[in-house]
Amino acid sequence: TTATASGLAAGSYTVTVTDAKGCAATATITITQPTSLSATTAITNVSCNGGSNGSVVITPAGGTGPYTITPAQTGLAAGNYTFTVKDANGCSISMPVTITQPTPITATTAITNVSCNGGSNGSVVITPSGGTDPYTITPAQTGLAAGNYTFTITDANGCSINVPVTINEPSPITATTAVTNVSCNGGSNGAVVITPSGGTGPYTITPAQTGLAAGNYTFTVKDANGCSINVPITINEPSPITATTAVTNVSCNGGSNGSVVITPSGGTGPYTITPAQTGLAAGNYTFTVKDANGCSINVPVIITEPSLITATTAITNVSCNGGNNGSVVITPSGGTGPYTITPTQTGLTASNYTFTVTDANGCSINVPVTIAQPTPITTTSTTTNVACNGGSTGSATVTASGGTPPYSYSWNTTPVQTTATASGLAAGSYTVTVTDANGCTKTATVAISQPTTITATTAITNVSCNGGSNGAVVITPSGGTGPYTITPAQTGLTAGNYTFTITDANGCSINVPVIITQPSPITTASTTTDVACNGASTGTATVTASGGTPPYSYSWNTTPVQNT
């Protein structure tokens, strides 16, 4: 009921004022208020475990600015905080904030020690956890020699820890050796016992340490890690057994009187030699020389023998069938020269022979030889007779076989013809001599014939009417060689002198002269008797014919026709 109302919340209020006389007036009043005070937070947590670089950005809203915020919002360690935001009117709110931190960085290690003494293949696998991944690890964790190392693990926030690591290595590989030398020169019973130590057992040793010949060897001792050393070894042997040989070869091919004298040296005497060194056939032998220690060598010996007697033959056959000029040249080889050959090798007829070749040691072989002869020369002939009587178009061909080709020919023609075919021959008998490559001859006779002379008879038909062309002649040929052709045409002829040619099947021809005649021309003379009275038919006419070929016939153009 006073002029001032207090303790009012925001809202609309009405006041009624009444004066002393009871008059009243009403007024409406509105009370306002600021918006609610609020705030948002943006937290930055501690980057490394145990650090104090956490912070929070608090952004107020509402109320009436400006604002104050307590306590300080930076340099914070991990923990729970309550911040107070107060506006210009003294209104305030509390803001709870939690600052976190990563867990501590830790690491596990998996160490691979150096496999071989002095090597640098050690390594460590470092597995980080905690902090904020990803991580970097320095220095390199591979290719490490034996020693103590400190590795640094740094996380994504730059936080780091040091990790101590020790890389170990085995002791060096060493070896002792016990050598057994070869007992016999060239043998392979040498051996060595190699006893390794150091490195990492078990061990392998290569190559094989037994069955060794004399020589310098390098053995490799390898431990379980693949580390190795080379061990040089020398295997010795006694001096070699040697032998000289004096060979006596077999005297005759296929014999067994060969022998060898073997003289050993070296090794340890006395010696035994096997098998027997006498009564040997030709061949390759291996003799064993064994010394007093049982050491042995093989002595290869070749016992030879003369080669087999062989012979080549160069045969000259009989040149002409039935002749005796065959021969053979026998050329021996092998065995032991000089040689004798029987029987005689010349003046031979065609036949089968056996010749004996004997060498200087009385060894012999038989050489079969066949002396051949050509077959007799035979001939066949073909002839082409003279085409036209009295001509010289005949030919004769002789075909030779047998003997020894090629052949030459000689005909008893003038001049002499020297080919298989003689040409330009007239009818008659001819002789040809065939000579082969060896000079053997054969004579053959051939006969060339000719046709008879062409002749002809004629049957003439003269032209029937003067100036006509129905003359003809029938020509009948004979002799020569039919069929015949006759030119020119023998019909439709006018009067005149003709020469016809008869040609036979061989092209031979004769000329046949023919005369075609004709009658003289028909002529007429006439006499007439005139008509006596006009209009009468008493006239006559008489025609007298001559020439042509009587008798004559007549035809007048009267009605009716008159033919007298």
CSV table of N, CA and C in Angstrom, one decimal, residues 209-326:
chain,number,residue,atom,x,y,z
A,209,GLN,N,84.0,-86.2,-44.3
A,209,GLN,CA,85.3,-86.3,-43.7
A,209,GLN,C,86.0,-87.6,-43.9
A,210,THR,N,85.3,-88.6,-44.6
A,210,THR,CA,85.9,-89.9,-44.8
A,210,THR,C,85.9,-90.2,-46.3
A,211,GLY,N,86.7,-91.3,-46.6
A,211,GLY,CA,86.7,-91.7,-48.0
A,211,GLY,C,87.5,-90.7,-48.9
A,212,LEU,N,88.5,-90.1,-48.3
A,212,LEU,CA,89.3,-89.0,-48.9
A,212,LEU,C,90.5,-89.4,-49.6
A,213,ALA,N,90.7,-88.9,-50.8
A,213,ALA,CA,92.0,-89.1,-51.5
A,213,ALA,C,93.0,-88.1,-51.0
A,214,ALA,N,94.2,-88.3,-51.4
A,214,ALA,CA,95.3,-87.3,-51.0
A,214,ALA,C,95.0,-86.0,-51.7
A,215,GLY,N,95.2,-84.9,-50.9
A,215,GLY,CA,95.0,-83.6,-51.4
A,215,GLY,C,94.7,-82.6,-50.4
A,216,ASN,N,94.5,-81.3,-50.8
A,216,ASN,CA,94.2,-80.3,-49.9
A,216,ASN,C,92.7,-80.1,-49.8
A,217,TYR,N,92.1,-80.0,-48.7
A,217,TYR,CA,90.7,-79.9,-48.5
A,217,TYR,C,90.4,-78.7,-47.6
A,218,THR,N,89.2,-78.1,-47.8
A,218,THR,CA,88.7,-77.1,-47.0
A,218,THR,C,87.3,-77.6,-46.5
A,219,PHE,N,87.2,-77.8,-45.2
A,219,PHE,CA,86.0,-78.2,-44.6
A,219,PHE,C,85.3,-77.0,-43.9
A,220,THR,N,84.0,-77.0,-44.0
A,220,THR,CA,83.2,-75.9,-43.4
A,220,THR,C,82.5,-76.5,-42.2
A,221,VAL,N,82.7,-75.8,-41.0
A,221,VAL,CA,82.0,-76.1,-39.8
A,221,VAL,C,80.9,-75.1,-39.6
A,222,LYS,N,79.7,-75.5,-39.6
A,222,LYS,CA,78.5,-74.6,-39.5
A,222,LYS,C,77.8,-75.0,-38.2
A,223,ASP,N,77.5,-73.9,-37.4
A,223,ASP,CA,76.8,-74.1,-36.1
A,223,ASP,C,75.3,-74.0,-36.3
A,224,ALA,N,74.5,-74.1,-35.2
A,224,ALA,CA,73.0,-74.1,-35.4
A,224,ALA,C,72.5,-72.8,-35.9
A,225,ASN,N,73.3,-71.7,-35.8
A,225,ASN,CA,72.8,-70.4,-36.3
A,225,ASN,C,73.3,-70.2,-37.7
A,226,GLY,N,73.9,-71.2,-38.3
A,226,GLY,CA,74.4,-70.9,-39.7
A,226,GLY,C,75.7,-70.2,-39.7
A,227,CYS,N,76.4,-70.0,-38.6
A,227,CYS,CA,77.7,-69.4,-38.5
A,227,CYS,C,78.7,-70.5,-38.9
A,228,SER,N,79.8,-70.1,-39.6
A,228,SER,CA,80.7,-71.1,-40.1
A,228,SER,C,82.1,-70.6,-40.1
A,229,ILE,N,83.1,-71.6,-40.0
A,229,ILE,CA,84.5,-71.4,-40.2
A,229,ILE,C,85.0,-72.4,-41.2
A,230,ASN,N,86.0,-72.1,-42.0
A,230,ASN,CA,86.7,-73.0,-42.9
A,230,ASN,C,87.9,-73.6,-42.2
A,231,VAL,N,88.0,-75.0,-42.3
A,231,VAL,CA,89.1,-75.7,-41.7
A,231,VAL,C,90.0,-76.3,-42.8
A,232,PRO,N,91.2,-75.8,-43.1
A,232,PRO,CA,92.0,-76.4,-44.1
A,232,PRO,C,92.7,-77.7,-43.6
A,233,ILE,N,92.7,-78.7,-44.5
A,233,ILE,CA,93.3,-80.0,-44.1
A,233,ILE,C,94.1,-80.5,-45.3
A,234,THR,N,95.2,-81.2,-45.0
A,234,THR,CA,96.0,-81.8,-46.1
A,234,THR,C,96.0,-83.3,-45.8
A,235,ILE,N,95.6,-84.1,-46.8
A,235,ILE,CA,95.6,-85.6,-46.7
A,235,ILE,C,96.8,-86.1,-47.5
A,236,ASN,N,97.7,-86.8,-46.9
A,236,ASN,CA,98.9,-87.3,-47.7
A,236,ASN,C,98.7,-88.8,-48.1
A,237,GLU,N,99.6,-89.3,-49.0
A,237,GLU,CA,99.6,-90.7,-49.4
A,237,GLU,C,101.0,-91.1,-49.7
A,238,PRO,N,101.3,-92.5,-49.7
A,238,PRO,CA,102.6,-92.9,-50.1
A,238,PRO,C,102.9,-92.7,-51.6
A,239,SER,N,104.1,-92.9,-52.0
A,239,SER,CA,104.4,-92.8,-53.4
A,239,SER,C,103.7,-93.8,-54.2
A,240,PRO,N,103.4,-93.6,-55.5
A,240,PRO,CA,102.5,-94.5,-56.3
A,240,PRO,C,103.3,-95.7,-56.7
A,241,ILE,N,102.5,-96.8,-56.8
A,241,ILE,CA,103.1,-98.0,-57.5
A,241,ILE,C,103.0,-97.7,-59.0
A,242,THR,N,104.1,-97.9,-59.7
A,242,THR,CA,104.2,-97.7,-61.2
A,242,THR,C,104.7,-99.0,-61.8
A,243,ALA,N,104.5,-99.1,-63.1
A,243,ALA,CA,104.9,-100.3,-63.8
A,243,ALA,C,105.2,-100.0,-65.2
A,244,THR,N,106.3,-100.6,-65.8
A,244,THR,CA,106.6,-100.5,-67.2
A,244,THR,C,106.2,-101.9,-67.8
A,245,THR,N,105.8,-101.8,-69.1
A,245,THR,CA,105.3,-103.0,-69.8
A,245,THR,C,106.2,-103.2,-71.1
A,246,ALA,N,106.4,-104.4,-71.4
A,246,ALA,CA,107.0,-104.8,-72.7
A,246,ALA,C,106.1,-105.8,-73.4
A,247,VAL,N,105.4,-105.3,-74.4
A,247,VAL,CA,104.3,-106.1,-75.0
A,247,VAL,C,104.9,-106.9,-76.2
A,248,THR,N,104.5,-108.1,-76.4
A,248,THR,CA,104.7,-108.9,-77.6
A,248,THR,C,103.3,-109.2,-78.2
A,249,ASN,N,103.0,-108.6,-79.3
A,249,ASN,CA,101.7,-108.7,-79.9
A,249,ASN,C,101.5,-110.1,-80.6
A,250,VAL,N,100.3,-110.4,-80.8
A,250,VAL,CA,99.9,-111.6,-81.5
A,250,VAL,C,100.5,-111.5,-82.9
A,251,SER,N,101.1,-112.7,-83.4
A,251,SER,CA,101.8,-112.6,-84.7
A,251,SER,C,100.8,-112.7,-85.9
A,252,CYS,N,99.7,-113.4,-85.7
A,252,CYS,CA,98.7,-113.6,-86.8
A,252,CYS,C,97.3,-113.2,-86.3
A,253,ASN,N,96.5,-112.6,-87.1
A,253,ASN,CA,95.2,-112.2,-86.7
A,253,ASN,C,94.4,-113.5,-86.3
A,254,GLY,N,93.8,-113.4,-85.1
A,254,GLY,CA,93.0,-114.5,-84.5
A,254,GLY,C,93.9,-115.4,-83.7
A,255,GLY,N,95.2,-115.2,-83.6
A,255,GLY,CA,96.1,-116.1,-82.8
A,255,GLY,C,96.0,-115.7,-81.3
A,256,SER,N,96.8,-116.5,-80.5
A,256,SER,CA,96.8,-116.3,-79.0
A,256,SER,C,98.2,-116.4,-78.5
A,257,ASN,N,99.2,-115.9,-79.2
A,257,ASN,CA,100.6,-116.0,-78.7
A,257,ASN,C,101.1,-114.7,-78.2
A,258,GLY,N,100.2,-113.8,-77.9
A,258,GLY,CA,100.7,-112.5,-77.3
A,258,GLY,C,101.1,-112.6,-75.9
A,259,SER,N,101.9,-111.7,-75.4
A,259,SER,CA,102.4,-111.7,-74.0
A,259,SER,C,102.8,-110.3,-73.6
A,260,VAL,N,103.0,-110.1,-72.2
A,260,VAL,CA,103.5,-108.8,-71.7
A,260,VAL,C,104.3,-109.1,-70.5
A,261,VAL,N,105.5,-108.4,-70.4
A,261,VAL,CA,106.3,-108.4,-69.2
A,261,VAL,C,106.1,-107.1,-68.5
A,262,ILE,N,105.6,-107.2,-67.2
A,262,ILE,CA,105.2,-106.1,-66.4
A,262,ILE,C,106.3,-105.9,-65.3
A,263,THR,N,106.9,-104.8,-65.2
A,263,THR,CA,108.0,-104.5,-64.2
A,263,THR,C,107.5,-103.4,-63.3
A,264,PRO,N,107.1,-103.8,-62.0
A,264,PRO,CA,106.6,-102.8,-61.1
A,264,PRO,C,107.7,-102.0,-60.4
A,265,SER,N,107.3,-100.9,-59.8
A,265,SER,CA,108.2,-100.1,-58.9
A,265,SER,C,107.3,-99.2,-58.1
A,266,GLY,N,107.9,-98.6,-57.0
A,266,GLY,CA,107.1,-97.9,-56.1
A,266,GLY,C,106.4,-98.8,-55.1
A,267,GLY,N,105.5,-98.2,-54.3
A,267,GLY,CA,104.8,-99.0,-53.3
A,267,GLY,C,105.8,-99.7,-52.4
A,268,THR,N,105.4,-101.0,-52.0
A,268,THR,CA,106.2,-101.8,-51.1
A,268,THR,C,106.3,-103.2,-51.7
A,269,GLY,N,107.6,-103.6,-52.2
A,269,GLY,CA,107.7,-105.0,-52.7
A,269,GLY,C,107.7,-106.0,-51.6
A,270,PRO,N,107.5,-107.3,-51.9
A,270,PRO,CA,107.4,-107.8,-53.3
A,270,PRO,C,106.0,-107.6,-53.9
A,271,TYR,N,105.9,-107.9,-55.2
A,271,TYR,CA,104.6,-107.7,-55.9
A,271,TYR,C,104.0,-109.0,-56.4
A,272,THR,N,102.7,-109.0,-56.6
A,272,THR,CA,102.1,-110.1,-57.3
A,272,THR,C,101.3,-109.4,-58.5
A,273,ILE,N,101.3,-110.2,-59.6
A,273,ILE,CA,100.7,-109.6,-60.8
A,273,ILE,C,99.7,-110.7,-61.3
A,274,THR,N,98.5,-110.3,-61.5
A,274,THR,CA,97.4,-111.1,-62.0
A,274,THR,C,96.7,-110.4,-63.1
A,275,PRO,N,96.1,-111.1,-64.1
A,275,PRO,CA,96.2,-112.6,-64.4
A,275,PRO,C,97.5,-112.9,-65.1
A,276,ALA,N,97.5,-114.2,-65.7
A,276,ALA,CA,98.7,-114.6,-66.5
A,276,ALA,C,99.0,-113.6,-67.6
A,277,GLN,N,100.3,-113.5,-67.9
A,277,GLN,CA,100.7,-112.5,-68.8
A,277,GLN,C,101.2,-113.1,-70.2
A,278,THR,N,100.9,-114.4,-70.3
A,278,THR,CA,101.3,-115.1,-71.6
A,278,THR,C,100.1,-115.8,-72.2
A,279,GLY,N,100.3,-116.2,-73.5
A,279,GLY,CA,99.2,-117.0,-74.2
A,279,GLY,C,98.0,-116.1,-74.4
A,280,LEU,N,98.3,-114.8,-74.8
A,280,LEU,CA,97.2,-113.9,-74.9
A,280,LEU,C,96.7,-113.7,-76.3
A,281,ALA,N,95.4,-113.6,-76.5
A,281,ALA,CA,94.9,-113.2,-77.8
A,281,ALA,C,94.8,-111.7,-77.9
A,282,ALA,N,94.6,-111.2,-79.0
A,282,ALA,CA,94.5,-109.7,-79.2
A,282,ALA,C,93.3,-109.2,-78.4
A,283,GLY,N,93.5,-108.1,-77.7
A,283,GLY,CA,92.4,-107.5,-76.9
A,283,GLY,C,93.0,-106.5,-75.9
A,284,ASN,N,92.0,-105.9,-75.1
A,284,ASN,CA,92.4,-105.0,-74.0
A,284,ASN,C,92.4,-105.8,-72.7
A,285,TYR,N,93.5,-105.7,-72.0
A,285,TYR,CA,93.7,-106.4,-70.7
A,285,TYR,C,93.9,-105.4,-69.6
A,286,THR,N,93.5,-105.8,-68.4
A,286,THR,CA,93.8,-105.0,-67.2
A,286,THR,C,94.5,-106.0,-66.3
A,287,PHE,N,95.8,-105.7,-66.0
A,287,PHE,CA,96.6,-106.5,-65.0
A,287,PHE,C,96.6,-105.8,-63.7
A,288,THR,N,96.6,-106.5,-62.6
A,288,THR,CA,96.7,-105.9,-61.3
A,288,THR,C,98.0,-106.2,-60.6
A,289,VAL,N,98.7,-105.1,-60.3
A,289,VAL,CA,100.0,-105.2,-59.5
A,289,VAL,C,99.7,-104.9,-58.1
A,290,LYS,N,99.9,-105.8,-57.2
A,290,LYS,CA,99.7,-105.6,-55.7
A,290,LYS,C,101.0,-105.7,-55.0
A,291,ASP,N,101.2,-104.7,-54.1
A,291,ASP,CA,102.4,-104.7,-53.3
A,291,ASP,C,102.2,-105.4,-52.0
A,292,ALA,N,103.2,-105.4,-51.1
A,292,ALA,CA,103.2,-106.1,-49.8
A,292,ALA,C,102.2,-105.5,-48.9
A,293,ASN,N,101.8,-104.3,-49.1
A,293,ASN,CA,100.8,-103.7,-48.2
A,293,ASN,C,99.3,-103.8,-48.7
A,294,GLY,N,99.2,-104.6,-49.8
A,294,GLY,CA,97.9,-104.8,-50.4
A,294,GLY,C,97.4,-103.6,-51.3
A,295,CYS,N,98.3,-102.6,-51.5
A,295,CYS,CA,98.0,-101.5,-52.4
A,295,CYS,C,98.2,-102.1,-53.8
A,296,SER,N,97.4,-101.6,-54.7
A,296,SER,CA,97.4,-102.2,-56.1
A,296,SER,C,97.2,-101.1,-57.1
A,297,ILE,N,97.7,-101.4,-58.3
A,297,ILE,CA,97.3,-100.5,-59.4
A,297,ILE,C,96.9,-101.5,-60.6
A,298,ASN,N,96.1,-100.9,-61.4
A,298,ASN,CA,95.7,-101.6,-62.6
A,298,ASN,C,96.5,-101.1,-63.8
A,299,VAL,N,97.1,-102.1,-64.5
A,299,VAL,CA,97.9,-101.8,-65.7
A,299,VAL,C,97.2,-102.2,-66.9
A,300,PRO,N,96.7,-101.2,-67.7
A,300,PRO,CA,96.0,-101.6,-68.9
A,300,PRO,C,97.0,-101.9,-70.0
A,301,VAL,N,96.8,-103.0,-70.7
A,301,VAL,CA,97.7,-103.5,-71.8
A,301,VAL,C,96.8,-103.8,-73.0
A,302,ILE,N,97.3,-103.3,-74.2
A,302,ILE,CA,96.6,-103.7,-75.4
A,302,ILE,C,97.5,-104.6,-76.2
A,303,ILE,N,97.0,-105.8,-76.4
A,303,ILE,CA,97.6,-106.8,-77.3
A,303,ILE,C,97.0,-106.6,-78.7
A,304,THR,N,97.8,-106.4,-79.7
A,304,THR,CA,97.3,-106.2,-81.0
A,304,THR,C,97.6,-107.4,-81.9
A,305,GLU,N,97.0,-107.4,-83.1
A,305,GLU,CA,97.2,-108.4,-84.0
A,305,GLU,C,97.2,-107.8,-85.4
A,306,PRO,N,97.8,-108.4,-86.4
A,306,PRO,CA,97.6,-107.8,-87.7
A,306,PRO,C,96.2,-107.8,-88.1
A,307,SER,N,95.8,-106.8,-88.9
A,307,SER,CA,94.5,-106.7,-89.4
A,307,SER,C,94.2,-107.9,-90.3
A,308,LEU,N,92.9,-108.2,-90.5
A,308,LEU,CA,92.5,-109.3,-91.4
A,308,LEU,C,93.0,-108.9,-92.8
A,309,ILE,N,93.3,-110.0,-93.5
A,309,ILE,CA,93.6,-109.8,-94.9
A,309,ILE,C,92.3,-109.5,-95.6
A,310,THR,N,92.3,-108.4,-96.3
A,310,THR,CA,91.1,-108.1,-97.1
A,310,THR,C,91.6,-107.7,-98.5
A,311,ALA,N,90.7,-107.7,-99.4
A,311,ALA,CA,91.0,-107.3,-100.8
A,311,ALA,C,89.9,-106.6,-101.4
A,312,THR,N,90.3,-105.6,-102.3
A,312,THR,CA,89.3,-105.0,-103.1
A,312,THR,C,89.6,-105.5,-104.5
A,313,THR,N,88.5,-105.5,-105.3
A,313,THR,CA,88.6,-106.0,-106.7
A,313,THR,C,88.1,-104.9,-107.6
A,314,ALA,N,88.9,-104.8,-108.8
A,314,ALA,CA,88.5,-104.0,-109.9
A,314,ALA,C,88.3,-104.9,-111.1
A,315,ILE,N,87.1,-105.2,-111.4
A,315,ILE,CA,86.7,-106.2,-112.4
A,315,ILE,C,86.6,-105.5,-113.8
A,316,THR,N,87.2,-106.1,-114.8
A,316,THR,CA,87.0,-105.7,-116.2
A,316,THR,C,86.2,-106.9,-116.9
A,317,ASN,N,85.0,-106.7,-117.1
A,317,ASN,CA,84.1,-107.8,-117.7
A,317,ASN,C,84.5,-108.0,-119.1
A,318,VAL,N,84.1,-109.2,-119.6
A,318,VAL,CA,84.3,-109.5,-121.1
A,318,VAL,C,83.6,-108.4,-121.9
A,319,SER,N,84.2,-107.9,-122.9
A,319,SER,CA,83.6,-106.7,-123.6
A,319,SER,C,82.5,-107.2,-124.5
A,320,CYS,N,82.7,-108.3,-125.2
A,320,CYS,CA,81.7,-108.8,-126.2
A,320,CYS,C,81.2,-110.2,-125.8
A,321,ASN,N,79.9,-110.4,-125.9
A,321,ASN,CA,79.4,-111.7,-125.5
A,321,ASN,C,80.2,-112.8,-126.2
A,322,GLY,N,80.6,-113.8,-125.3
A,322,GLY,CA,81.4,-114.9,-125.9
A,322,GLY,C,82.8,-114.7,-125.9
A,323,GLY,N,83.3,-113.5,-125.5
A,323,GLY,CA,84.8,-113.2,-125.6
A,323,GLY,C,85.5,-113.7,-124.4
A,324,ASN,N,86.8,-113.5,-124.3
A,324,ASN,CA,87.7,-114.0,-123.2
A,324,ASN,C,88.7,-112.9,-122.8
A,325,ASN,N,88.3,-111.7,-122.8
A,325,ASN,CA,89.2,-110.6,-122.4
A,325,ASN,C,88.8,-110.0,-121.1
A,326,GLY,N,88.1,-110.8,-120.2
A,326,GLY,CA,87.8,-110.4,-118.9
A,326,GLY,C,89.1,-110.4,-118.0
